[in-house]
């Protein structure tokens, strides 16, 4: 990679891979979650994530690139950690608290990446791409806030 | 793991491991960074991270646990991704933009984890531990904001 545009495309491919891994991982988390509000937040976020994949495809099209993935060790590690945790916790209420934590780690990964991509798109003059990336960024931030809210309102208390 | 306390200790060990990996990874990022302001932010954060390790040791002591590490695939993946990126970018100004991005991905991982740990400490009535964890949380958020600021003010423009 030699230019900011190269780095932008590379990171777009990395996030495109990450979103696809998240689409695969979320149903397992939904299945293991016990609290209704947690299942609902995760289900709503799965639907959002599918739209986010389409938004990334639109960004690839705006810059005349074929959508391609780049293996992203960051998200792979986060998902591996989430899956291990699901195997290691016996109590279902405690597991819910763990699922919230894993979900928030993934959300924060995406908040970092979309924040970076939007800033780079702005610098590169890709205004439409920047707007799409910021739309997803706001969704990720909202999903993270919702997870915090249900944790503090109920899930952590149930777990304790 | 059966209780929220077990999960709290497990996650504390995971973050204790993560901070140690970050203490090892930051000097390589500082060495590769070209812009003075980026090197300065990373150096200041390395010093902060060393204090954060000590704060975690204080939290272990508060709950009568020996400080121990738990391998954390999340941070390992993020650092691996950061190191690959440093090998794959040829231009030094573009590399600076990539180092900011990698740094922010790591900061966001820590923001997620310390946010979770502080919420669990509060639920478990560990008020002193919660205060220490929130102190680190605020430092991580500030480091993330500083990286955004230097990126938007100068580094992204240099990279483009």
Coordinates of C-alpha atoms in Angstrom, one line a residue:
Chain A
X1 CA 0.0 0.0 0.0
X2 CA 1.4 3.4 -1.0
X3 CA -1.5 5.8 -0.8
X4 CA -4.3 6.8 1.6
X5 CA -6.7 5.5 -1.0
X6 CA -5.0 2.0 -0.9
X7 CA -5.3 2.0 2.9
X8 CA -8.9 3.0 2.7
X9 CA -9.7 0.2 0.3
X10 CA -7.7 -2.3 2.4
X11 CA -9.6 -1.3 5.6
X12 CA -13.0 -1.4 3.7
X13 CA -12.2 -5.0 2.8
X14 CA -11.2 -5.8 6.3
X15 CA -14.5 -4.3 7.7
X16 CA -16.5 -6.1 4.9
X17 CA -15.0 -9.4 6.2
X18 CA -15.7 -8.4 9.8
X19 CA -19.4 -7.7 9.1
X20 CA -19.8 -11.1 7.4
X21 CA -18.2 -12.8 10.4
X22 CA -20.5 -10.9 12.7
X23 CA -23.6 -11.9 10.6
X24 CA -22.5 -15.5 11.2
X25 CA -21.7 -15.1 14.9
X26 CA -24.8 -13.2 16.1
X27 CA -27.3 -16.1 15.7
X28 CA -25.2 -18.2 18.1
X29 CA -25.2 -15.4 20.6
X30 CA -29.0 -14.9 20.2
X31 CA -29.5 -18.6 20.7
X32 CA -27.5 -18.7 23.9
X33 CA -29.0 -15.4 25.3
X34 CA -31.7 -15.9 28.0
X35 CA -33.1 -12.4 28.7
X36 CA -35.7 -11.3 26.2
X37 CA -34.4 -7.8 26.0
X38 CA -30.9 -9.1 25.1
X39 CA -32.2 -11.4 22.4
X40 CA -34.2 -8.5 21.0
X41 CA -31.3 -6.1 20.9
X42 CA -29.1 -8.7 19.2
X43 CA -31.8 -9.6 16.7
X44 CA -32.3 -6.0 15.8
X45 CA -28.6 -5.6 15.4
X46 CA -28.4 -8.6 13.2
X47 CA -30.9 -7.0 10.8
X48 CA -28.9 -3.7 11.0
X49 CA -25.6 -5.6 10.2
X50 CA -27.1 -7.1 7.1
X51 CA -27.9 -3.5 5.9
X52 CA -24.4 -2.5 6.9
X53 CA -23.0 -5.1 4.6
X54 CA -25.1 -3.6 1.7
X55 CA -23.8 -0.1 2.6
X56 CA -20.2 -1.4 2.3
X57 CA -21.1 -2.8 -1.1
X58 CA -22.4 0.6 -2.1
X59 CA -19.2 2.2 -1.0
X60 CA -17.1 -0.3 -3.0
X61 CA -19.3 0.7 -6.0
X62 CA -18.8 4.4 -5.4
X63 CA -15.0 4.0 -5.7
X64 CA -15.2 1.5 -8.6
X65 CA -13.9 -1.5 -6.7
X66 CA -15.3 -5.0 -6.6
X67 CA -16.4 -5.9 -3.0
X68 CA -13.7 -8.1 -1.6
X69 CA -12.7 -9.3 1.8
X70 CA -9.4 -9.2 3.6
X71 CA -9.0 -11.5 6.6
X72 CA -9.2 -9.4 9.7
X73 CA -7.5 -11.0 12.7
X74 CA -9.0 -8.4 15.0
X75 CA -12.6 -9.4 14.6
X76 CA -11.6 -13.1 14.4
X77 CA -10.0 -12.8 17.8
X78 CA -13.0 -11.0 19.3
X79 CA -15.4 -13.6 18.0
X80 CA -13.1 -16.5 19.2
X81 CA -13.1 -14.9 22.6
X82 CA -16.9 -14.5 22.6
X83 CA -17.3 -18.2 21.7
X84 CA -14.9 -19.4 24.3
X85 CA -16.7 -17.4 26.9
X86 CA -20.0 -19.0 25.9
X87 CA -18.5 -22.4 26.5
X88 CA -17.0 -21.5 29.9
X89 CA -20.0 -19.9 31.7
X90 CA -22.4 -22.3 33.3
X91 CA -25.1 -20.0 34.7
X92 CA -27.5 -18.5 32.1
X93 CA -27.8 -15.1 33.8
X94 CA -24.1 -14.8 34.1
X95 CA -23.8 -15.8 30.5
X96 CA -26.1 -13.0 29.5
X97 CA -23.7 -10.5 31.2
X98 CA -20.9 -12.1 29.3
X99 CA -22.8 -11.9 26.0
X100 CA -23.4 -8.2 26.5
X101 CA -19.6 -7.7 27.1
X102 CA -18.7 -9.7 24.0
X103 CA -21.2 -7.8 21.9
X104 CA -19.8 -4.4 23.2
X105 CA -16.3 -5.5 22.4
X106 CA -17.4 -6.2 18.8
X107 CA -19.4 -2.9 18.6
X108 CA -16.3 -0.9 19.8
X109 CA -14.2 -2.6 17.1
X110 CA -16.6 -1.4 14.5
X111 CA -16.9 2.1 16.0
X112 CA -13.1 2.4 15.7
X113 CA -13.1 1.1 12.1
X114 CA -16.1 3.1 10.8
X115 CA -14.8 6.3 12.5
X116 CA -11.5 5.8 10.8
X117 CA -13.1 5.0 7.4
X118 CA -15.4 8.0 7.6
X119 CA -12.4 10.4 8.4
X120 CA -10.4 9.0 5.5
X121 CA -13.4 9.2 3.1
X122 CA -13.8 12.9 4.1
X123 CA -10.0 13.5 3.5
X124 CA -10.3 11.8 0.1
X125 CA -13.3 13.9 -0.9
X126 CA -15.6 10.9 -1.0
X127 CA -18.5 12.7 0.5
X128 CA -21.2 10.2 -0.3
X129 CA -19.1 7.3 1.0
X130 CA -18.4 9.3 4.1
X131 CA -22.2 9.8 4.7
X132 CA -22.9 6.1 4.4
X133 CA -20.0 5.2 6.7
X134 CA -21.2 7.7 9.3
X135 CA -24.7 6.2 9.1
X136 CA -23.3 2.8 10.1
X137 CA -21.1 4.4 12.7
X138 CA -24.2 5.9 14.4
X139 CA -25.9 2.5 14.4
X140 CA -22.9 0.9 16.0
X141 CA -22.8 3.5 18.7
X142 CA -26.5 3.1 19.3
X143 CA -26.2 -0.7 19.6
X144 CA -23.4 -0.2 22.1
X145 CA -25.5 2.2 24.2
X146 CA -28.5 -0.1 24.1
X147 CA -26.3 -3.0 25.4
X148 CA -25.0 -0.7 28.2
X149 CA -28.6 0.3 29.1
X150 CA -30.0 -3.3 29.3
X151 CA -26.9 -4.4 31.3
X152 CA -27.3 -1.7 33.9
X153 CA -31.1 -1.8 34.1
X154 CA -31.4 -5.6 34.5
X155 CA -28.9 -8.1 33.2
X156 CA -26.0 -7.3 35.6
X157 CA -28.4 -7.4 38.5
X158 CA -29.8 -10.8 37.4
X159 CA -26.2 -12.1 37.0
X160 CA -25.3 -11.0 40.6
Chain B
X1 CA -17.5 -19.8 35.7
X2 CA -20.7 -19.7 37.7
X3 CA -21.0 -16.2 39.2
X4 CA -20.7 -12.6 38.1
X5 CA -17.6 -12.4 40.4
X6 CA -16.0 -15.3 38.4
X7 CA -16.7 -13.5 35.2
X8 CA -15.3 -10.3 36.6
X9 CA -12.1 -12.0 37.7
X10 CA -11.8 -13.8 34.3
X11 CA -12.2 -10.5 32.4
X12 CA -9.8 -8.7 34.7
X13 CA -7.2 -11.4 33.9
X14 CA -7.9 -11.0 30.2
X15 CA -7.4 -7.2 30.4
X16 CA -4.3 -7.7 32.5
X17 CA -2.9 -9.8 29.7
X18 CA -4.1 -7.3 27.1
X19 CA -2.3 -4.3 28.8
X20 CA 0.9 -6.3 28.9
X21 CA 0.7 -7.0 25.2
X22 CA 0.0 -3.3 24.6
X23 CA 3.1 -2.3 26.6
X24 CA 5.1 -4.6 24.3
X25 CA 3.5 -3.5 21.1
X26 CA 3.5 0.3 21.6
X27 CA 7.3 0.8 21.3
X28 CA 7.2 -0.8 17.8
X29 CA 4.5 1.6 16.8
X30 CA 6.4 4.6 18.2
X31 CA 9.5 3.5 16.3
X32 CA 7.6 3.3 13.0
X33 CA 5.7 6.5 13.5
X34 CA 7.0 9.5 11.6
X35 CA 4.9 12.5 12.8
X36 CA 6.2 14.0 16.0
X37 CA 2.7 14.5 17.4
X38 CA 1.9 10.8 16.8
X39 CA 5.0 9.7 18.5
X40 CA 4.3 12.0 21.4
X41 CA 0.7 10.7 21.9
X42 CA 1.9 7.1 21.7
X43 CA 4.7 7.7 24.2
X44 CA 2.4 9.4 26.6
X45 CA 0.0 6.5 26.3
X46 CA 2.8 4.0 26.9
X47 CA 3.5 5.7 30.2
X48 CA -0.3 5.7 31.0
X49 CA -0.5 2.0 30.1
X50 CA 2.2 1.1 32.6
X51 CA 0.2 2.9 35.3
X52 CA -3.0 1.0 34.1
X53 CA -1.2 -2.3 34.7
X54 CA -0.5 -1.2 38.3
X55 CA -4.1 -0.2 38.8
X56 CA -5.2 -3.6 37.7
X57 CA -2.8 -5.1 40.2
X58 CA -4.4 -2.9 42.9
X59 CA -7.9 -4.2 41.8
X60 CA -6.7 -7.8 42.1
X61 CA -5.4 -7.0 45.6
X62 CA -8.8 -5.4 46.6
X63 CA -10.6 -8.7 45.8
X64 CA -7.8 -10.9 47.3
X65 CA -6.8 -12.5 44.0
X66 CA -3.2 -12.9 42.8
X67 CA -2.7 -11.0 39.5
X68 CA -2.9 -13.5 36.7
X69 CA -3.3 -13.4 33.0
X70 CA -5.7 -15.1 30.7
X71 CA -4.8 -15.2 27.0
X72 CA -7.0 -12.7 25.2
X73 CA -7.5 -13.6 21.5
X74 CA -9.2 -10.2 21.0
X75 CA -6.2 -8.1 21.7
X76 CA -3.8 -10.6 20.1
X77 CA -5.8 -10.3 16.9
X78 CA -5.8 -6.5 17.0
X79 CA -2.0 -6.4 17.6
X80 CA -1.4 -8.9 14.8
X81 CA -3.5 -6.8 12.5
X82 CA -1.5 -3.7 13.5
X83 CA 1.8 -5.4 12.9
X84 CA 0.8 -6.7 9.5
X85 CA -0.3 -3.3 8.5
X86 CA 3.0 -1.8 9.5
X87 CA 4.7 -4.3 7.1
X88 CA 2.3 -3.7 4.2
X89 CA 2.4 0.1 4.0
X90 CA 5.4 1.7 2.1
X91 CA 4.8 5.4 2.4
X92 CA 5.6 6.8 5.8
X93 CA 2.8 9.4 5.9
X94 CA 0.3 6.8 4.9
X95 CA 1.7 4.5 7.6
X96 CA 1.1 7.2 10.2
X97 CA -2.6 7.2 9.3
X98 CA -2.6 3.4 9.6
X99 CA -0.9 3.5 13.0
X100 CA -3.5 6.0 14.2
X101 CA -6.2 3.5 13.0
X102 CA -4.5 0.6 14.7
X103 CA -4.1 2.5 17.9
X104 CA -7.8 3.5 18.0
X105 CA -8.9 -0.1 17.4
X106 CA -6.9 -1.1 20.5
X107 CA -8.2 1.9 22.5
X108 CA -11.8 0.9 21.6
X109 CA -11.1 -2.6 22.8
X110 CA -10.0 -1.3 26.1
X111 CA -12.9 1.2 26.3
X112 CA -15.3 -1.7 25.9
X113 CA -13.6 -3.9 28.5
X114 CA -13.1 -1.2 31.2
X115 CA -16.7 0.0 30.7
X116 CA -17.9 -3.6 31.3
X117 CA -15.5 -4.1 34.3
X118 CA -16.6 -0.9 35.9
X119 CA -20.3 -1.7 35.5
X120 CA -19.7 -5.2 37.0
X121 CA -17.6 -3.8 39.9
X122 CA -20.5 -1.4 40.7
X123 CA -23.0 -4.2 40.6
X124 CA -20.8 -6.3 42.9
X125 CA -20.5 -3.4 45.4
X126 CA -16.7 -3.1 44.7
X127 CA -16.8 0.7 44.8
X128 CA -13.0 1.3 45.1
X129 CA -12.3 -1.1 42.2
X130 CA -15.0 0.6 40.2
X131 CA -13.3 4.0 40.7
X132 CA -9.9 2.7 39.6
X133 CA -11.4 1.0 36.5
X134 CA -13.2 4.2 35.6
X135 CA -10.0 6.2 36.0
X136 CA -8.4 4.0 33.3
X137 CA -11.6 4.1 31.2
X138 CA -11.3 7.9 31.0
X139 CA -7.7 7.7 30.0
X140 CA -8.5 5.3 27.2
X141 CA -11.3 7.6 26.0
X142 CA -8.9 10.6 26.1
X143 CA -6.2 8.7 24.2
X144 CA -8.8 7.8 21.5
X145 CA -9.9 11.4 21.2
X146 CA -6.3 12.6 21.0
X147 CA -5.6 10.2 18.1
X148 CA -8.8 11.4 16.3
X149 CA -7.7 15.0 16.8
X150 CA -4.1 14.6 15.4
X151 CA -5.5 12.5 12.5
X152 CA -8.0 15.1 11.4
X153 CA -5.7 18.1 12.1
X154 CA -2.7 16.9 10.2
X155 CA -1.9 13.2 9.7
X156 CA -4.7 12.3 7.3
X157 CA -3.9 15.4 5.2
X158 CA -0.2 14.4 5.1
X159 CA -1.3 10.9 4.1
X160 CA -3.4 12.2 1.2

